[in-house]
Amino acid sequence: MQIATYAWLIALIPLMGAILLGLLGKKVNGKSAAAIGSASVLASFVLALLIFFSINSSTQKSFDIHLFNWIHSGSLSVPFNFLLDPLSSIMLLVITGVGFLIHVYSYGYMKDDEGIQRFFAYLNLFIFFMLLLVLGDNYAVMFTGWEGVGLCSYLLIGFWFKNTNYNNAAKKAFIMNRIGDLGFILGVFLIYNTFGSISYDKVFAAAAGFSSGSSIMVAITLLLFVGAMGKSAQIPLYTWLPDAMAGPTPVSALIHAATMVTAGVYMIARSNVLYVLAPFTLSVITLIGVCTALFAATIALTQNDIKKVLAYSTVSQLGFMFAALGAGAFASGVFHLVTHAFFKALLFLAAGSVIHAMSGEQDIRRMGGLRKLLPITYPVFLIGTIAISGIPPFAGFFSKDEILAHVYACSPILYVLLMVASVLTSFYMFRLLFLTFFGNYRGTKEHMHHMHESPSVMTIPLMVLALLSVLGGFIGLPEAWGANHWLNGFLAPVFEQSSGRVNALELSHTTELTLMAFALAGAFIGLAIAYSKYIAKNQVPAEDNNQPEGLYQLSYNKYYVDELYDKVIVKPLHKISESAIAFLEKNVISRSVDSFGRITLNGSRLSRNLQTGYIGFYIFFMVMAILLILLFNRI
Amino acid sequence: MNALLILSALGIFALLTDILGLKKILFPASIVALIGAMVASGLEWGHHTSYFNGMMCTDNTAILYTELLLFAGLMWFLICGSSIREHQTEHYAILSFALAGAVVMVTFSNLVMLFLGIEILSISMYIMAGSQKDKYSSNEAALKYFLMGSFSTGFLLFGIALIYGCTGSFFTSGIAAAIQQPMTLPHGMLLAGVLLILTSLVFKIAGFPFHFWAPDVYQGAPDTITAFMASVVKIAATAAFFRLFSMAFGSMVQEWSFTLCLIAIGSMMIGNMGAVLQDNLKRMLAFSSVAHAGYMLIAIITLNKFSEAALLFYITAYTLATLASFAIIIRVGQENGNGDVSSLAGLGKRNPLAAATMTIAMLSLAGIPPLSGFFAKYFLFNAALQENYTWLVLAAVAGTLISVYYYFRVIHSMLILKGSEEKISNSPIQIIVMLVLSALLILLGIMPDLLLSRIGS
């Protein structure tokens, strides 16, 4: 495959873009910066397409491309290699494709920001690290990308760094990710310790020799999953993602919905060979996935910030993906990752378009009736809502349905919980849609005066994403319909080794179709409740100082998890830190460090005082030294 | 050997230029002669020839040190050549002879040649230290250097005599062969000879407790001569030390290594600590050179297959950084002359290239990666650890930590302190010298194999 030899360019071009933009800085205007940034991602996208088509048509499904020897020390040898296979090529398409659309959109969104050059430099750098993450053929390269995207996420959440709250959100994201990253790197160490290598092919080949459920496998997979919890915002490490909405909206779409947060899903799908050997870990993943899906959905019910609703929705949808992975349905997890990338990027960008139109207002209680005023944003938002709610034939239906079926096969109880989450999803998304676009306008006159549909540089990406949200599901038509599930077939080589170890979906087609009917009914129930509340009865969520009591209050305040973390972890840590400063720092560290300085100074004075300048003294000293040396050696 | 002939010819030619009226071509002629000597010396690579009835031997190590000496000499002429106005011919002649002496010191295979080399080099240096005749400090430096130098020469001769008395040979190979049959030798006499030679060589490389001359002489002598001492003299003395002790006394390393360990630790401690409180740049560098002598002694103590390469690498890195820093000291000294660290204040604005070069040199001397000084220390410590000298390495690391303070003080002064705003210009030659030296300091840090691969072959 000729094109594989150019795979390094896919990653290099965005890096060059980032370096160029970083070095040029304000020497280029916003338009050129946007052009450089978008063109570099477009070039990568074209290459990714070429690679995708040649993998699709080739009989060989996996290409390992050696770039250079990276780390060589003792028995550890880490090459800088790229792995091209169905999984990475799908990820490449999502990252560069959705990434390119968001780059284009960003120009319209950030046009008047004075830091636009910096913005595009960060975005390109992010794309580079994300590509590294999915392209590496070993855990070290993946970890490099993993840390890099974390850095870019931090930089972009705190992009408007003059606002202290935004900086705090950036720090929170970074620190919570560090907790996950620690788990991930420990997992990688354990892999090296167990298998003597961290290259996927060697590790997976060696893993075949381990029995299912061995404790070392459980340890490795759990540690890696801790990394995924941090990056992909699962319970208990999810609280950073809603706060990450402090960043510009395109960032939320690209990093905190479509790509980076799905890195955990990719990592587990990539390590499927290890995970199927640890049934315990798989159960944990399903459980956490389902809990996160439900928990985040209940929070989303009462939020009034348009981006916060979408953020909790993202956490919830990531929960769906993990539920699939835990059920051993790796392909379904990846399928939902792809469709979610389409419709969630669409929803975020459409929300950005609304915020743009409302001059920065994000509270849906101040919106309403925007349907006619935003003739393009409204239909695309509607498409996104239908897609995420799981109404056929839009993308979300197929992928979500697959996940529900797999979880049902695993455990009917978890299925019910996930079904509830699915109904809630439909409700809160239509609630968001109705409150934003229907009813009467509730905002200020000032905002009304500036109201305008976004420029075409923003709406065209929206339309492309809307198209993908409509059609994206067709890459995985259900086999119960007698259709051919293309994505499963395409990804099959990646999951070949593990396919024998997980139970294949053994539901009869009738059961599957029944489950589908349930899912559809659930989506419509959610829609109906939202309709009756917000259109028929024309309700508007209460103001902050007038909130209903009870469960509503609990959900509105996000179950007080942030406050809990603050009390249980942050405050005690502060206390320890303060006492460490008071005692350790002042008495122990300062004193010992100072005493080293004092010893040096005294030695220095001694050395200087010996240097009397009197030659007689010098020679006397020399003679004494020689005598001492001779005596000492017993001569 | 070719280098020796060319250098001697250059010295004689320099003496004649006054009479022949060729003073104008003296500088270019010296540069050409030095480059020619480097080429001619390189031609001898791999031949391993003996001269003067086997009293000198141009083995590969000797050629590498000769090349290093000639390179240092070339850089010295480029840095200082134009600033020597008075007694130009004498300067050129004497320094050419000094270089010839240094070449003898790294090529000898007979104690007599070693003695001759040391004396040719030392006597030239006594004269040059006092070359600013109208300055009190220069005269003082010359007298101190001469008195203490001749004192240590006495010990050297005494030691050689004892060795000859025991072994009946002046040849390094003969001495080594005689030591192999220890029962026939009066042991105390032999060890006394070795120790006396050791002390006098420690004096030449300015190691504790025979370092007292260094700070006074470095500070008192003219800047240009100090630069020569800190580079050429240091290379020659250290190389001769290693050559003699590995070739002749290697088999009795157990008996002298502990003494040398104490000397090395003392040098590192006294040198590094002494430098901390110095305000005068040259005096600070003198103490720093005492410390570096201590580091280099580690290679002589270790004496394994790694240490020869490690020592060559260390001396090269040290010489490059020292020459670079003296290039800047001399340039700044021409503008305002007190020679204190504070005289560098604001250099970052006044002459960015010089400040950058000085920064690289100081970072390399302190052993900060990726500069060559880091790998120099790394290879040296690695060689010592192979022989289980853990505590010696610990002492060296402690010394290095201290050294960071005074090297960074220079950088701090150049880049952060505010000084005069007046620009200092560079001549084309100075620009070339600074660029070449900084490039080499970085290059050898990134690709140490460029040099290391030579020594194994």
PDB file of N, CA and C in Angstrom, chain B residues 411-452:
ATOM      1  N   ILE B 411      26.165  34.326  34.345  1.00  0.00           N
ATOM      2  CA  ILE B 411      25.040  34.454  33.413  1.00  0.00           C
ATOM      3  C   ILE B 411      24.060  35.506  33.926  1.00  0.00           C
ATOM      4  N   HIS B 412      23.802  35.440  35.230  1.00  0.00           N
ATOM      5  CA  HIS B 412      22.896  36.403  35.848  1.00  0.00           C
ATOM      6  C   HIS B 412      23.386  37.824  35.604  1.00  0.00           C
ATOM      7  N   SER B 413      24.684  38.006  35.811  1.00  0.00           N
ATOM      8  CA  SER B 413      25.251  39.339  35.643  1.00  0.00           C
ATOM      9  C   SER B 413      25.084  39.824  34.197  1.00  0.00           C
ATOM     10  N   MET B 414      25.347  38.934  33.235  1.00  0.00           N
ATOM     11  CA  MET B 414      25.293  39.346  31.830  1.00  0.00           C
ATOM     12  C   MET B 414      23.877  39.654  31.378  1.00  0.00           C
ATOM     13  N   LEU B 415      22.945  38.787  31.785  1.00  0.00           N
ATOM     14  CA  LEU B 415      21.622  38.841  31.174  1.00  0.00           C
ATOM     15  C   LEU B 415      20.607  39.616  32.009  1.00  0.00           C
ATOM     16  N   ILE B 416      20.825  39.716  33.319  1.00  0.00           N
ATOM     17  CA  ILE B 416      19.772  40.308  34.152  1.00  0.00           C
ATOM     18  C   ILE B 416      20.191  41.660  34.734  1.00  0.00           C
ATOM     19  N   LEU B 417      21.430  41.744  35.204  1.00  0.00           N
ATOM     20  CA  LEU B 417      21.857  43.017  35.786  1.00  0.00           C
ATOM     21  C   LEU B 417      21.924  44.094  34.705  1.00  0.00           C
ATOM     22  N   LYS B 418      21.632  45.310  35.135  1.00  0.00           N
ATOM     23  CA  LYS B 418      21.699  46.417  34.181  1.00  0.00           C
ATOM     24  C   LYS B 418      23.102  47.032  34.234  1.00  0.00           C
ATOM     25  N   GLY B 419      23.636  47.301  33.067  1.00  0.00           N
ATOM     26  CA  GLY B 419      24.949  47.916  33.029  1.00  0.00           C
ATOM     27  C   GLY B 419      24.956  49.038  32.019  1.00  0.00           C
ATOM     28  N   SER B 420      26.151  49.393  31.572  1.00  0.00           N
ATOM     29  CA  SER B 420      26.257  50.437  30.553  1.00  0.00           C
ATOM     30  C   SER B 420      25.516  49.994  29.297  1.00  0.00           C
ATOM     31  N   GLU B 421      24.980  50.970  28.563  1.00  0.00           N
ATOM     32  CA  GLU B 421      24.173  50.651  27.387  1.00  0.00           C
ATOM     33  C   GLU B 421      25.025  50.608  26.125  1.00  0.00           C
ATOM     34  N   GLU B 422      26.277  51.073  26.276  1.00  0.00           N
ATOM     35  CA  GLU B 422      27.137  51.234  25.112  1.00  0.00           C
ATOM     36  C   GLU B 422      27.414  49.877  24.457  1.00  0.00           C
ATOM     37  N   LYS B 423      27.222  49.841  23.132  1.00  0.00           N
ATOM     38  CA  LYS B 423      27.434  48.579  22.422  1.00  0.00           C
ATOM     39  C   LYS B 423      28.932  48.249  22.353  1.00  0.00           C
ATOM     40  N   ILE B 424      29.213  46.954  22.319  1.00  0.00           N
ATOM     41  CA  ILE B 424      30.578  46.506  22.071  1.00  0.00           C
ATOM     42  C   ILE B 424      30.564  45.780  20.744  1.00  0.00           C
ATOM     43  N   SER B 425      31.463  46.178  19.852  1.00  0.00           N
ATOM     44  CA  SER B 425      31.431  45.559  18.523  1.00  0.00           C
ATOM     45  C   SER B 425      32.357  44.337  18.502  1.00  0.00           C
ATOM     46  N   ASN B 426      32.139  43.471  17.534  1.00  0.00           N
ATOM     47  CA  ASN B 426      33.004  42.312  17.340  1.00  0.00           C
ATOM     48  C   ASN B 426      33.725  42.444  16.013  1.00  0.00           C
ATOM     49  N   SER B 427      34.992  42.041  15.996  1.00  0.00           N
ATOM     50  CA  SER B 427      35.679  41.953  14.710  1.00  0.00           C
ATOM     51  C   SER B 427      35.252  40.635  14.049  1.00  0.00           C
ATOM     52  N   PRO B 428      35.426  40.529  12.722  1.00  0.00           N
ATOM     53  CA  PRO B 428      35.028  39.284  12.043  1.00  0.00           C
ATOM     54  C   PRO B 428      35.683  38.058  12.661  1.00  0.00           C
ATOM     55  N   ILE B 429      36.992  38.178  13.029  1.00  0.00           N
ATOM     56  CA  ILE B 429      37.668  37.021  13.612  1.00  0.00           C
ATOM     57  C   ILE B 429      37.013  36.613  14.915  1.00  0.00           C
ATOM     58  N   GLN B 430      36.671  37.617  15.727  1.00  0.00           N
ATOM     59  CA  GLN B 430      36.027  37.290  17.011  1.00  0.00           C
ATOM     60  C   GLN B 430      34.693  36.597  16.790  1.00  0.00           C
ATOM     61  N   ILE B 431      33.952  37.064  15.788  1.00  0.00           N
ATOM     62  CA  ILE B 431      32.660  36.429  15.518  1.00  0.00           C
ATOM     63  C   ILE B 431      32.875  34.968  15.154  1.00  0.00           C
ATOM     64  N   ILE B 432      33.874  34.723  14.276  1.00  0.00           N
ATOM     65  CA  ILE B 432      34.132  33.343  13.856  1.00  0.00           C
ATOM     66  C   ILE B 432      34.498  32.488  15.067  1.00  0.00           C
ATOM     67  N   VAL B 433      35.418  33.008  15.898  1.00  0.00           N
ATOM     68  CA  VAL B 433      35.875  32.231  17.058  1.00  0.00           C
ATOM     69  C   VAL B 433      34.698  31.882  17.956  1.00  0.00           C
ATOM     70  N   MET B 434      33.856  32.883  18.244  1.00  0.00           N
ATOM     71  CA  MET B 434      32.731  32.631  19.149  1.00  0.00           C
ATOM     72  C   MET B 434      31.779  31.607  18.549  1.00  0.00           C
ATOM     73  N   LEU B 435      31.495  31.767  17.247  1.00  0.00           N
ATOM     74  CA  LEU B 435      30.552  30.830  16.632  1.00  0.00           C
ATOM     75  C   LEU B 435      31.122  29.416  16.621  1.00  0.00           C
ATOM     76  N   VAL B 436      32.417  29.307  16.252  1.00  0.00           N
ATOM     77  CA  VAL B 436      33.030  27.976  16.173  1.00  0.00           C
ATOM     78  C   VAL B 436      32.989  27.307  17.546  1.00  0.00           C
ATOM     79  N   LEU B 437      33.402  28.053  18.574  1.00  0.00           N
ATOM     80  CA  LEU B 437      33.469  27.439  19.902  1.00  0.00           C
ATOM     81  C   LEU B 437      32.088  27.055  20.410  1.00  0.00           C
ATOM     82  N   SER B 438      31.082  27.954  20.238  1.00  0.00           N
ATOM     83  CA  SER B 438      29.752  27.581  20.724  1.00  0.00           C
ATOM     84  C   SER B 438      29.213  26.409  19.939  1.00  0.00           C
ATOM     85  N   ALA B 439      29.443  26.416  18.614  1.00  0.00           N
ATOM     86  CA  ALA B 439      28.924  25.318  17.803  1.00  0.00           C
ATOM     87  C   ALA B 439      29.528  23.996  18.262  1.00  0.00           C
ATOM     88  N   LEU B 440      30.842  24.007  18.522  1.00  0.00           N
ATOM     89  CA  LEU B 440      31.483  22.758  18.951  1.00  0.00           C
ATOM     90  C   LEU B 440      30.959  22.311  20.311  1.00  0.00           C
ATOM     91  N   LEU B 441      30.740  23.286  21.205  1.00  0.00           N
ATOM     92  CA  LEU B 441      30.231  22.917  22.531  1.00  0.00           C
ATOM     93  C   LEU B 441      28.877  22.246  22.418  1.00  0.00           C
ATOM     94  N   ILE B 442      28.047  22.745  21.514  1.00  0.00           N
ATOM     95  CA  ILE B 442      26.719  22.140  21.351  1.00  0.00           C
ATOM     96  C   ILE B 442      26.832  20.822  20.602  1.00  0.00           C
ATOM     97  N   LEU B 443      27.629  20.836  19.527  1.00  0.00           N
ATOM     98  CA  LEU B 443      27.733  19.653  18.665  1.00  0.00           C
ATOM     99  C   LEU B 443      28.242  18.438  19.434  1.00  0.00           C
ATOM    100  N   LEU B 444      29.310  18.646  20.218  1.00  0.00           N
ATOM    101  CA  LEU B 444      29.855  17.502  20.962  1.00  0.00           C
ATOM    102  C   LEU B 444      28.885  17.023  22.030  1.00  0.00           C
ATOM    103  N   GLY B 445      27.988  17.933  22.470  1.00  0.00           N
ATOM    104  CA  GLY B 445      26.985  17.514  23.438  1.00  0.00           C
ATOM    105  C   GLY B 445      25.918  16.663  22.786  1.00  0.00           C
ATOM    106  N   ILE B 446      25.594  16.999  21.537  1.00  0.00           N
ATOM    107  CA  ILE B 446      24.537  16.233  20.864  1.00  0.00           C
ATOM    108  C   ILE B 446      25.107  14.947  20.285  1.00  0.00           C
ATOM    109  N   MET B 447      26.311  15.041  19.723  1.00  0.00           N
ATOM    110  CA  MET B 447      26.904  13.848  19.114  1.00  0.00           C
ATOM    111  C   MET B 447      28.279  13.553  19.691  1.00  0.00           C
ATOM    112  N   PRO B 448      28.330  13.106  20.937  1.00  0.00           N
ATOM    113  CA  PRO B 448      29.636  12.860  21.563  1.00  0.00           C
ATOM    114  C   PRO B 448      30.444  11.791  20.825  1.00  0.00           C
ATOM    115  N   ASP B 449      29.757  10.969  20.056  1.00  0.00           N
ATOM    116  CA  ASP B 449      30.455   9.906  19.350  1.00  0.00           C
ATOM    117  C   ASP B 449      31.470  10.436  18.342  1.00  0.00           C
ATOM    118  N   LEU B 450      31.260  11.666  17.868  1.00  0.00           N
ATOM    119  CA  LEU B 450      32.204  12.260  16.915  1.00  0.00           C
ATOM    120  C   LEU B 450      33.626  12.146  17.434  1.00  0.00           C
ATOM    121  N   LEU B 451      33.789  12.409  18.736  1.00  0.00           N
ATOM    122  CA  LEU B 451      35.116  12.371  19.328  1.00  0.00           C
ATOM    123  C   LEU B 451      35.405  11.005  19.941  1.00  0.00           C
ATOM    124  N   LEU B 452      34.395  10.459  20.637  1.00  0.00           N
ATOM    125  CA  LEU B 452      34.639   9.225  21.380  1.00  0.00           C
ATOM    126  C   LEU B 452      35.012   8.064  20.473  1.00  0.00           C
TER     127      LEU B 452
END
